[in-house]
Amino acid sequence: MKVRIGIDVGGTFTDAVAIDNETFEVVGSVKVPTTHTAAEGVAAGIVQVLHKVMEQCEIRPEDVIFIAHGTTQATNALLEGDVAPVGIITLGSGLQGAKSKSDTTMGDIELSEGKYLRSYNEYVDTNAPDLDGSIRAAIQKLQEQGAQTFVAAEAFSVDDPKNENRVVEICGEMGLPATATNKISKLYGLKVRTRTAVINASIMPKMLDAATMTDQSIKNADIKSPLMVMRCDGGVMTVDEVRSRPILTILSGPAAGVAGALMYEKLTDGLFFEVGGTSTDISCVKDGKVMIKYAEVGGHKTYLNSLDVRTVGIGGGSMVEVKDGKACDTGPRSAHIAGLDYEVFTDADKIQNPRLVPVSPMPGDPEYASIECDNGVRVCLTMSGAANIAGYVKPGDYAYGNVEAARKAWKPLADNMGCTVEEAARKVLGFAAAKNSRVAAQLMKDYHMIPSTPCSWAAAVALPAWCRTWPRPCITRAVWQRTARSFPPSAWHWPWCVIWWSAAFPTPPTMTSSVCAGRPSRRPSGTEPRPVLWK
């Protein structure tokens, strides 16, 4: 049997799925924690999950005819501000050069609240007698300011890229990563083209190592098919392309998710939520097509053509931000970055005399809630814990954790807030719901969607609280489907998902083949829209 293997590297977990090449039926799936702290980076997790799925499904290397992976690594790096400072070398002369200096000065680009991409500028006159010497001097000055990766920017370089390409060549000779704006986009508009290139350059150091190690791991497994990487527009590209344009992998994981929904669930109209451990990706399907637009990063337009997937820094592992000992927000930092266990997947008897201890996982982070116990156990408060406490995850669900442990861990925070543990959990879930609601409302406004019939694929942790904020009841019942039965709850990810169908019927239909086959995308005249269960 010939198979296709897909690997998704998320902020929290790395998943692999094998499907039959002829029937597209799922042969098997496995997951392992994403290996952020391994010497090989996330590539180590890719090796583990690849070997695991091949062993579990008894797949021989010669049976793999296609292998691809999508990743949220670039997206999460931007969400969490885990990017390299960028040095911009502006090339030009005369009046046009003066204007170019203004257009290419990016300053600090805000990626999310309190998270910035730092950039620095140096100008090089292209009429200089020793252009190469001037470029090298500019690179050295930018390095002294803290730049670790570089962008070459010149007006109209899409017509004549010679000077930009020379800057990249010199950076290569010096062992420095660099991007030319003409390689990122062939569109005019120096300011937006430069911003896109700066974002690309900021994630190059992180993505280059991962791409190389991943490619080598596939070869070491004796798989002859070349590794392909998902693009943000739903296509695929080679590893060599990733090395030069890692920005194309932004939102590639969500792009693959939407593609899967269209292929297997035949969605027509609605919103699609994909909730991971670190972030929630929201996209819009209309008339059976995913909406496409230029991607925005930190509210700034880029020349990156992608599926319109909007990412919110909310996931099951999202930590609770605190101020003066009280909860004030949720995310974007996730538990695995802090190196702490989830409170809800800890034994209750280990939570002894819990005390609230603020922690900043990374330099520059605000304070998040962690719990320290007399026996030295430390855990963090998460969205997963809040959802279990609030009763959104039921006994028997794969996502169900140790509610007693979660209650004990949350009590110090609740006491500081002057409320019950349940009230504290619901308040924190409300922070997340508000963030998702703003994005969902804007998507529906942008694409003229009916606001009372959302359609989504999500985890039990994020959406129930969001649905409570909706102006009209939009969910009658839901079936949570287990997709990773073999994975232990102690290392739980997002194995439960649900689809809410946006088609409308005069009366709520039952789960029949006619409902699945019909998939109407328009409401019959004179009928009230009703949600339809889709499994």
XYZ file of C-alpha atoms in Angstrom:
535
model
C 0.000 0.000 0.000
C 1.355 3.404 -0.991
C 0.862 6.152 1.578
C 1.101 9.881 2.013
C 2.402 11.271 5.302
C 1.586 14.694 6.670
C 3.424 16.194 9.648
C 2.237 19.259 11.548
C 4.596 21.071 13.908
C 2.550 23.063 16.383
C 3.558 25.267 19.247
C 2.737 22.513 21.732
C 2.606 19.200 19.861
C 3.886 17.634 16.644
C 1.432 15.365 14.821
C 1.838 12.864 11.988
C -0.944 11.322 9.921
C -0.637 8.619 7.242
C -3.332 8.222 4.592
C -3.889 5.678 1.850
C -2.774 7.214 -1.444
C -5.646 5.599 -3.357
C -8.620 6.067 -1.035
C -7.382 8.981 1.158
C -8.558 7.009 4.193
C -6.593 7.577 7.395
C -4.183 4.723 8.059
C -2.990 6.009 11.420
C -1.929 9.059 13.426
C 0.447 9.800 16.306
C 1.654 12.835 18.239
C 4.608 13.823 20.400
C 5.383 17.020 22.331
C 7.096 19.630 20.145
C 10.789 19.592 21.010
C 11.528 23.289 21.536
C 14.378 22.684 23.968
C 16.133 19.854 22.100
C 19.532 20.587 20.594
C 18.064 19.841 17.162
C 15.053 22.069 17.829
C 11.638 21.078 16.476
C 13.341 18.767 13.956
C 13.899 16.259 16.780
C 10.147 15.957 17.280
C 9.636 15.511 13.537
C 12.081 12.582 13.550
C 10.313 11.031 16.543
C 6.818 11.364 15.142
C 7.856 10.150 11.679
C 9.482 6.992 13.038
C 6.541 6.425 15.377
C 3.867 6.613 12.665
C 5.894 4.390 10.324
C 6.404 1.771 13.040
C 2.816 1.910 14.299
C 1.343 1.604 10.799
C 4.046 -0.764 9.504
C 4.989 1.585 6.671
C 8.133 0.857 4.700
C 10.237 3.798 3.431
C 9.630 2.801 -0.198
C 5.850 2.944 0.392
C 5.959 6.681 1.159
C 5.295 8.446 -2.133
C 4.598 11.905 -0.702
C 5.609 13.589 2.536
C 4.845 17.142 3.563
C 4.705 19.154 6.715
C 3.008 22.312 7.825
C 4.091 24.305 10.801
C 2.926 27.034 13.119
C 6.534 27.662 14.136
C 6.828 30.906 12.166
C 3.378 32.052 13.273
C 4.087 31.330 16.933
C 7.490 33.018 16.694
C 5.764 36.194 15.523
C 2.962 35.890 18.091
C 5.417 35.463 20.958
C 8.004 37.944 19.660
C 10.615 35.215 19.295
C 12.287 36.920 16.316
C 15.736 38.215 15.415
C 16.518 41.960 15.194
C 16.753 43.036 11.543
C 19.180 45.420 9.884
C 17.813 47.194 6.803
C 20.285 48.380 4.170
C 18.596 51.012 2.023
C 20.149 51.541 -1.400
C 19.621 54.621 -3.539
C 20.857 58.003 -4.688
C 19.589 61.541 -5.071
C 15.974 62.472 -4.324
C 14.766 58.921 -4.885
C 17.280 57.733 -2.314
C 15.977 60.250 0.227
C 12.424 59.004 -0.290
C 13.609 55.403 -0.045
C 15.167 56.144 3.351
C 11.764 57.242 4.601
C 9.889 54.305 3.031
C 12.239 51.681 4.456
C 12.419 52.967 8.027
C 10.295 50.388 9.855
C 11.326 51.088 13.440
C 9.809 48.635 15.914
C 6.982 46.600 14.371
C 4.441 45.559 17.010
C 3.663 41.866 16.565
C 1.295 41.503 19.504
C 0.723 43.435 22.688
C 4.140 44.153 24.185
C 5.973 42.097 21.549
C 8.082 43.915 18.950
C 10.255 43.167 15.956
C 13.264 45.491 16.257
C 14.736 46.940 13.077
C 17.631 49.306 12.355
C 18.538 51.235 9.204
C 21.658 52.250 7.317
C 21.717 54.074 3.976
C 24.156 53.236 1.172
C 24.613 55.609 -1.767
C 24.724 53.490 -4.917
C 26.913 56.148 -6.586
C 29.700 55.540 -4.053
C 33.058 54.745 -5.726
C 33.446 51.591 -3.606
C 29.919 50.210 -3.345
C 30.991 46.869 -1.859
C 33.022 48.655 0.808
C 30.065 50.888 1.669
C 27.788 47.857 1.960
C 30.235 46.080 4.291
C 30.548 49.203 6.434
C 26.754 49.451 6.687
C 26.483 45.791 7.715
C 29.095 46.321 10.445
C 27.251 49.381 11.814
C 23.975 47.436 11.882
C 25.650 44.560 13.706
C 26.926 46.996 16.320
C 23.334 48.142 16.852
C 22.222 44.557 17.437
C 21.038 43.340 14.022
C 21.361 39.591 13.495
C 19.764 39.245 10.054
C 19.555 41.665 7.128
C 17.324 43.094 4.392
C 18.444 44.818 1.202
C 15.901 47.381 -0.050
C 15.979 49.596 -3.134
C 13.230 51.348 -5.078
C 12.286 49.579 -8.324
C 14.476 46.581 -7.493
C 11.787 44.397 -9.057
C 13.022 45.821 -12.389
C 16.740 45.903 -11.585
C 17.651 43.652 -8.616
C 21.439 43.876 -9.093
C 22.252 46.028 -6.056
C 19.930 44.209 -3.664
C 21.283 40.853 -4.772
C 24.848 42.084 -4.221
C 24.024 42.936 -0.599
C 22.693 39.407 -0.068
C 25.846 37.952 -1.653
C 28.101 39.969 0.655
C 26.068 38.935 3.697
C 26.465 35.326 2.560
C 30.227 35.770 2.338
C 30.149 37.057 5.919
C 28.003 34.114 7.073
C 24.960 36.283 7.753
C 21.333 35.538 6.766
C 19.852 38.122 4.411
C 16.801 38.810 2.253
C 16.374 40.965 -0.852
C 12.960 42.605 -1.220
C 12.821 41.573 -4.891
C 13.000 37.916 -3.843
C 9.990 38.278 -1.577
C 7.643 40.050 -3.974
C 7.640 41.321 -7.550
C 5.083 44.009 -6.716
C 5.863 47.720 -6.687
C 5.548 49.556 -3.385
C 8.851 49.763 -1.546
C 7.367 50.315 1.904
C 5.146 47.213 1.957
C 7.743 45.141 0.113
C 10.373 46.095 2.708
C 8.050 45.338 5.614
C 7.361 41.889 4.145
C 11.087 41.270 3.711
C 11.825 42.415 7.288
C 9.301 39.924 8.671
C 10.842 37.222 6.486
C 14.362 38.051 7.690
C 13.320 38.093 11.355
C 12.356 34.416 11.303
C 15.164 33.217 9.010
C 17.639 32.155 11.752
C 14.978 30.100 13.536
C 13.598 28.505 10.371
C 16.889 27.789 8.576
C 18.135 25.299 11.163
C 14.742 23.605 11.434
C 14.421 23.246 7.650
C 17.887 21.738 7.271
C 17.499 19.290 10.153
C 14.033 18.238 9.027
C 15.188 17.578 5.485
C 18.124 15.524 6.759
C 15.880 13.492 9.066
C 13.684 12.472 6.117
C 16.753 11.340 4.186
C 18.060 9.443 7.213
C 14.760 7.520 7.294
C 15.556 6.273 3.744
C 12.496 8.004 2.333
C 13.246 8.869 -1.272
C 10.352 11.278 -1.783
C 11.542 14.876 -1.240
C 10.151 16.709 1.744
C 7.572 19.322 0.798
C 6.522 22.142 3.101
C 3.058 23.693 3.230
C 2.734 27.294 2.079
C 0.366 29.829 3.543
C -1.654 29.876 0.306
C -2.390 26.149 0.555
C 0.326 25.010 -1.861
C 3.638 23.307 -1.125
C 7.280 24.196 -1.698
C 10.690 22.575 -1.397
C 13.012 22.920 1.587
C 15.376 25.064 -0.512
C 12.572 27.590 -0.978
C 11.927 27.582 2.778
C 15.552 28.530 3.389
C 15.198 31.710 1.326
C 11.553 32.578 1.978
C 10.456 31.191 5.355
C 7.730 33.829 5.495
C 5.730 31.624 3.117
C 5.323 29.113 5.961
C 3.454 31.639 8.114
C -0.004 30.159 8.728
C 0.908 27.061 6.696
C -0.361 24.817 9.488
C -3.789 26.508 9.532
C -3.841 26.474 5.728
C -3.516 22.702 5.828
C -6.316 22.507 8.394
C -8.719 24.478 6.219
C -7.766 22.361 3.198
C -8.602 19.243 5.198
C -11.980 20.641 6.224
C -12.851 21.435 2.619
C -11.736 18.004 1.453
C -13.317 15.820 4.120
C -16.188 17.897 5.517
C -17.298 19.720 2.339
C -17.903 23.002 4.134
C -19.752 25.684 2.195
C -20.317 28.755 4.365
C -19.070 29.468 7.853
C -16.190 30.172 10.178
C -13.497 27.594 10.795
C -11.731 27.527 14.173
C -8.615 25.486 14.752
C -7.475 25.544 18.359
C -4.020 24.387 19.349
C -1.970 24.538 22.502
C -0.633 28.012 21.731
C -3.008 29.736 19.332
C -6.431 29.730 17.682
C -6.639 30.130 13.907
C -9.888 31.487 12.502
C -10.752 31.509 8.806
C -13.795 32.026 6.625
C -15.264 29.599 4.090
C -17.758 31.103 1.661
C -19.414 29.314 -1.254
C -17.083 26.390 -0.602
C -13.934 28.490 -0.985
C -11.475 29.770 1.597
C -11.104 33.536 1.452
C -7.691 34.837 0.328
C -6.025 38.176 1.042
C -2.680 39.785 1.724
C -1.537 38.650 5.143
C -1.235 41.152 7.969
C 1.322 40.957 10.765
C 0.702 43.095 13.809
C -2.001 44.971 11.896
C 0.411 45.859 9.075
C -0.204 44.819 5.473
C 2.363 42.636 3.707
C 2.752 41.399 0.132
C 2.212 37.830 1.313
C -0.707 36.243 -0.531
C -2.282 33.770 1.869
C -5.502 32.194 2.977
C -7.258 34.683 5.203
C -6.435 32.935 8.469
C -6.400 35.179 11.519
C -4.432 33.994 14.498
C -5.292 34.757 18.108
C -2.775 34.025 20.855
C -5.203 31.790 22.734
C -4.863 28.011 23.126
C -5.297 25.273 25.678
C -1.859 25.923 27.108
C -2.292 29.695 27.315
C -1.209 31.066 30.664
C -3.115 33.530 32.834
C -1.601 36.993 32.989
C -1.735 38.559 36.435
C -1.345 42.051 37.821
C -1.214 42.743 41.541
C -2.102 39.092 42.125
C -5.293 39.181 40.051
C -6.072 37.787 36.598
C -6.094 40.514 33.950
C -5.688 38.666 30.630
C -4.999 35.342 28.911
C -2.089 34.442 26.591
C -0.244 34.744 24.325
C 2.470 32.897 26.244
C 1.918 29.152 26.552
C 2.830 26.761 29.370
C 5.521 24.864 27.488
C 7.575 28.047 27.095
C 7.570 28.469 30.876
C 8.688 24.847 31.251
C 5.856 24.139 33.694
C 3.247 21.380 33.794
C -0.474 22.002 33.394
C -2.280 22.183 36.701
C -5.155 20.055 35.376
C -2.854 17.165 34.415
C -1.164 16.988 37.816
C -2.117 14.610 40.640
C -4.322 16.375 43.177
C -2.278 15.096 46.130
C 0.779 16.902 44.746
C -0.948 20.285 45.094
C -0.034 20.936 48.734
C -0.478 24.394 50.271
C -0.445 26.127 46.845
C 0.849 29.694 46.610
C 0.496 32.075 43.666
C 3.930 32.947 42.256
C 4.153 35.305 39.248
C 6.531 34.159 36.519
C 7.833 35.776 33.319
C 8.700 32.905 30.926
C 10.865 35.057 28.640
C 12.680 38.382 29.108
C 10.254 41.250 28.591
C 7.176 39.117 29.293
C 4.468 40.321 31.666
C 3.804 38.268 34.790
C 1.815 35.060 34.462
C 0.262 32.886 37.174
C 2.165 29.865 38.415
C 1.610 27.825 41.538
C 4.320 26.727 43.957
C 3.667 24.019 46.557
C 5.387 23.009 49.796
C 6.735 19.837 48.180
C 8.490 21.841 45.437
C 5.888 21.084 42.759
C 5.324 23.987 40.364
C 2.535 24.174 37.803
C 0.946 26.938 35.797
C -2.679 28.003 35.472
C -3.968 27.403 31.957
C -7.016 27.657 29.731
C -7.273 23.856 29.946
C -7.618 24.055 33.704
C -10.187 26.835 33.461
C -12.295 24.870 30.954
C -12.277 21.784 33.164
C -13.247 23.811 36.240
C -16.049 25.551 34.330
C -17.468 22.179 33.295
C -16.972 22.568 29.552
C -14.983 19.315 29.417
C -17.012 16.361 30.684
C -15.916 13.095 32.340
C -15.173 10.553 29.651
C -13.956 13.196 27.231
C -10.366 12.725 26.158
C -9.657 16.288 27.264
C -10.936 15.673 30.781
C -8.260 16.222 33.413
C -7.952 16.234 37.179
C -10.566 18.801 38.161
C -9.736 18.502 41.862
C -6.099 19.384 41.170
C -7.174 22.317 38.998
C -9.506 23.641 41.710
C -6.765 23.464 44.353
C -4.283 25.198 42.059
C -6.697 27.988 41.140
C -7.801 28.758 44.706
C -4.965 31.215 45.556
C -5.817 33.272 42.457
C -9.539 33.135 43.202
C -8.909 34.271 46.793
C -6.916 37.267 45.527
C -9.778 38.127 43.160
C -12.380 37.823 45.932
C -14.448 35.193 44.119
C -14.995 31.466 43.866
C -12.715 29.190 41.859
C -15.465 28.687 39.256
C -15.966 32.442 38.902
C -12.228 32.996 38.457
C -12.057 30.306 35.772
C -15.033 31.746 33.894
C -13.574 35.228 34.083
C -10.317 34.021 32.528
C -12.235 32.131 29.829
C -14.087 35.379 29.206
C -10.798 37.142 28.383
C -10.124 34.512 25.721
C -13.693 34.598 24.421
C -13.492 38.364 23.984
C -10.355 38.055 21.865
C -11.861 35.351 19.663
C -15.138 37.232 19.380
C -13.495 40.366 18.037
C -11.724 38.424 15.300
C -14.789 36.333 14.435
C -17.023 39.407 14.263
C -14.584 41.193 11.963
C -14.336 38.163 9.672
C -18.118 37.973 9.358
C -18.307 41.674 8.687
C -15.566 41.513 6.053
C -17.230 38.667 4.171
C -20.888 39.503 4.865
C -21.627 36.329 6.836
C -24.830 35.702 8.818
C -23.735 36.113 12.455
C -26.140 33.549 13.946
C -24.818 30.417 12.260
C -21.095 29.923 12.846
C -19.304 26.809 11.641
C -16.186 25.654 13.386
C -13.720 22.897 14.090
C -12.240 23.430 17.504
C -11.239 22.143 20.878
C -13.526 21.911 23.886
C -11.407 24.441 25.708
C -11.794 27.644 23.703
C -15.155 27.699 21.935
C -17.815 26.958 24.579
C -16.951 30.174 26.429
C -16.922 32.062 23.131
C -20.335 30.685 22.167
C -21.806 31.960 25.443
C -20.955 35.475 24.300
C -22.819 35.099 20.980
C -25.917 37.313 20.580
C -28.194 34.391 19.649
C -28.124 30.696 20.504
C -26.299 29.040 17.648
C -25.519 25.552 18.913
C -28.154 22.954 19.698
C -25.919 19.966 20.317
C -22.433 18.816 19.474
C -20.570 15.562 19.156
C -16.940 15.591 20.220
C -14.904 13.202 18.135
C -11.747 11.584 19.427
C -8.924 11.760 16.912
C -5.966 10.525 18.951
C -7.206 7.701 21.139
C -3.789 6.326 21.981
C -2.325 9.530 23.371
C -2.169 9.682 27.186
C -4.146 12.416 28.968
C -1.020 13.376 30.916
C 0.432 14.754 27.696
C -2.888 15.942 26.303
C -3.203 18.101 23.208
C -6.342 18.794 21.154
C -7.832 15.449 20.184
C -11.441 16.623 20.273
C -13.053 18.608 17.535
C -16.526 19.612 16.430
C -18.123 20.945 13.269
C -21.064 23.341 13.344
C -22.664 23.449 9.944
C -23.953 26.772 8.641
C -26.579 25.459 6.211
C -30.215 26.136 7.103
C -33.298 23.897 7.122
C -36.953 24.465 8.041
C -36.482 22.086 10.995
C -33.328 20.752 12.633
C -32.464 17.541 10.740
C -31.090 14.420 12.309
C -27.703 12.955 11.502
C -28.532 11.232 8.218
C -26.689 10.595 5.003
C -29.006 13.023 3.235
C -27.773 15.838 5.452
C -24.168 14.958 4.731
C -24.775 14.629 1.016
C -26.893 17.741 0.595
C -24.611 20.373 2.101
C -26.808 23.284 0.936
C -25.059 26.637 1.005
C -28.163 28.809 0.794
C -31.100 29.124 3.196
C -34.492 28.175 1.694
C -36.796 31.170 1.337
C -38.837 31.965 4.426
C -36.985 29.642 6.790
C -35.098 30.374 9.967
C -31.395 29.487 9.975
C -30.662 26.542 12.249
C -27.402 24.822 13.077
C -27.013 21.317 11.742
C -24.879 18.658 13.357
C -22.098 17.454 11.088
C -19.837 14.600 12.036
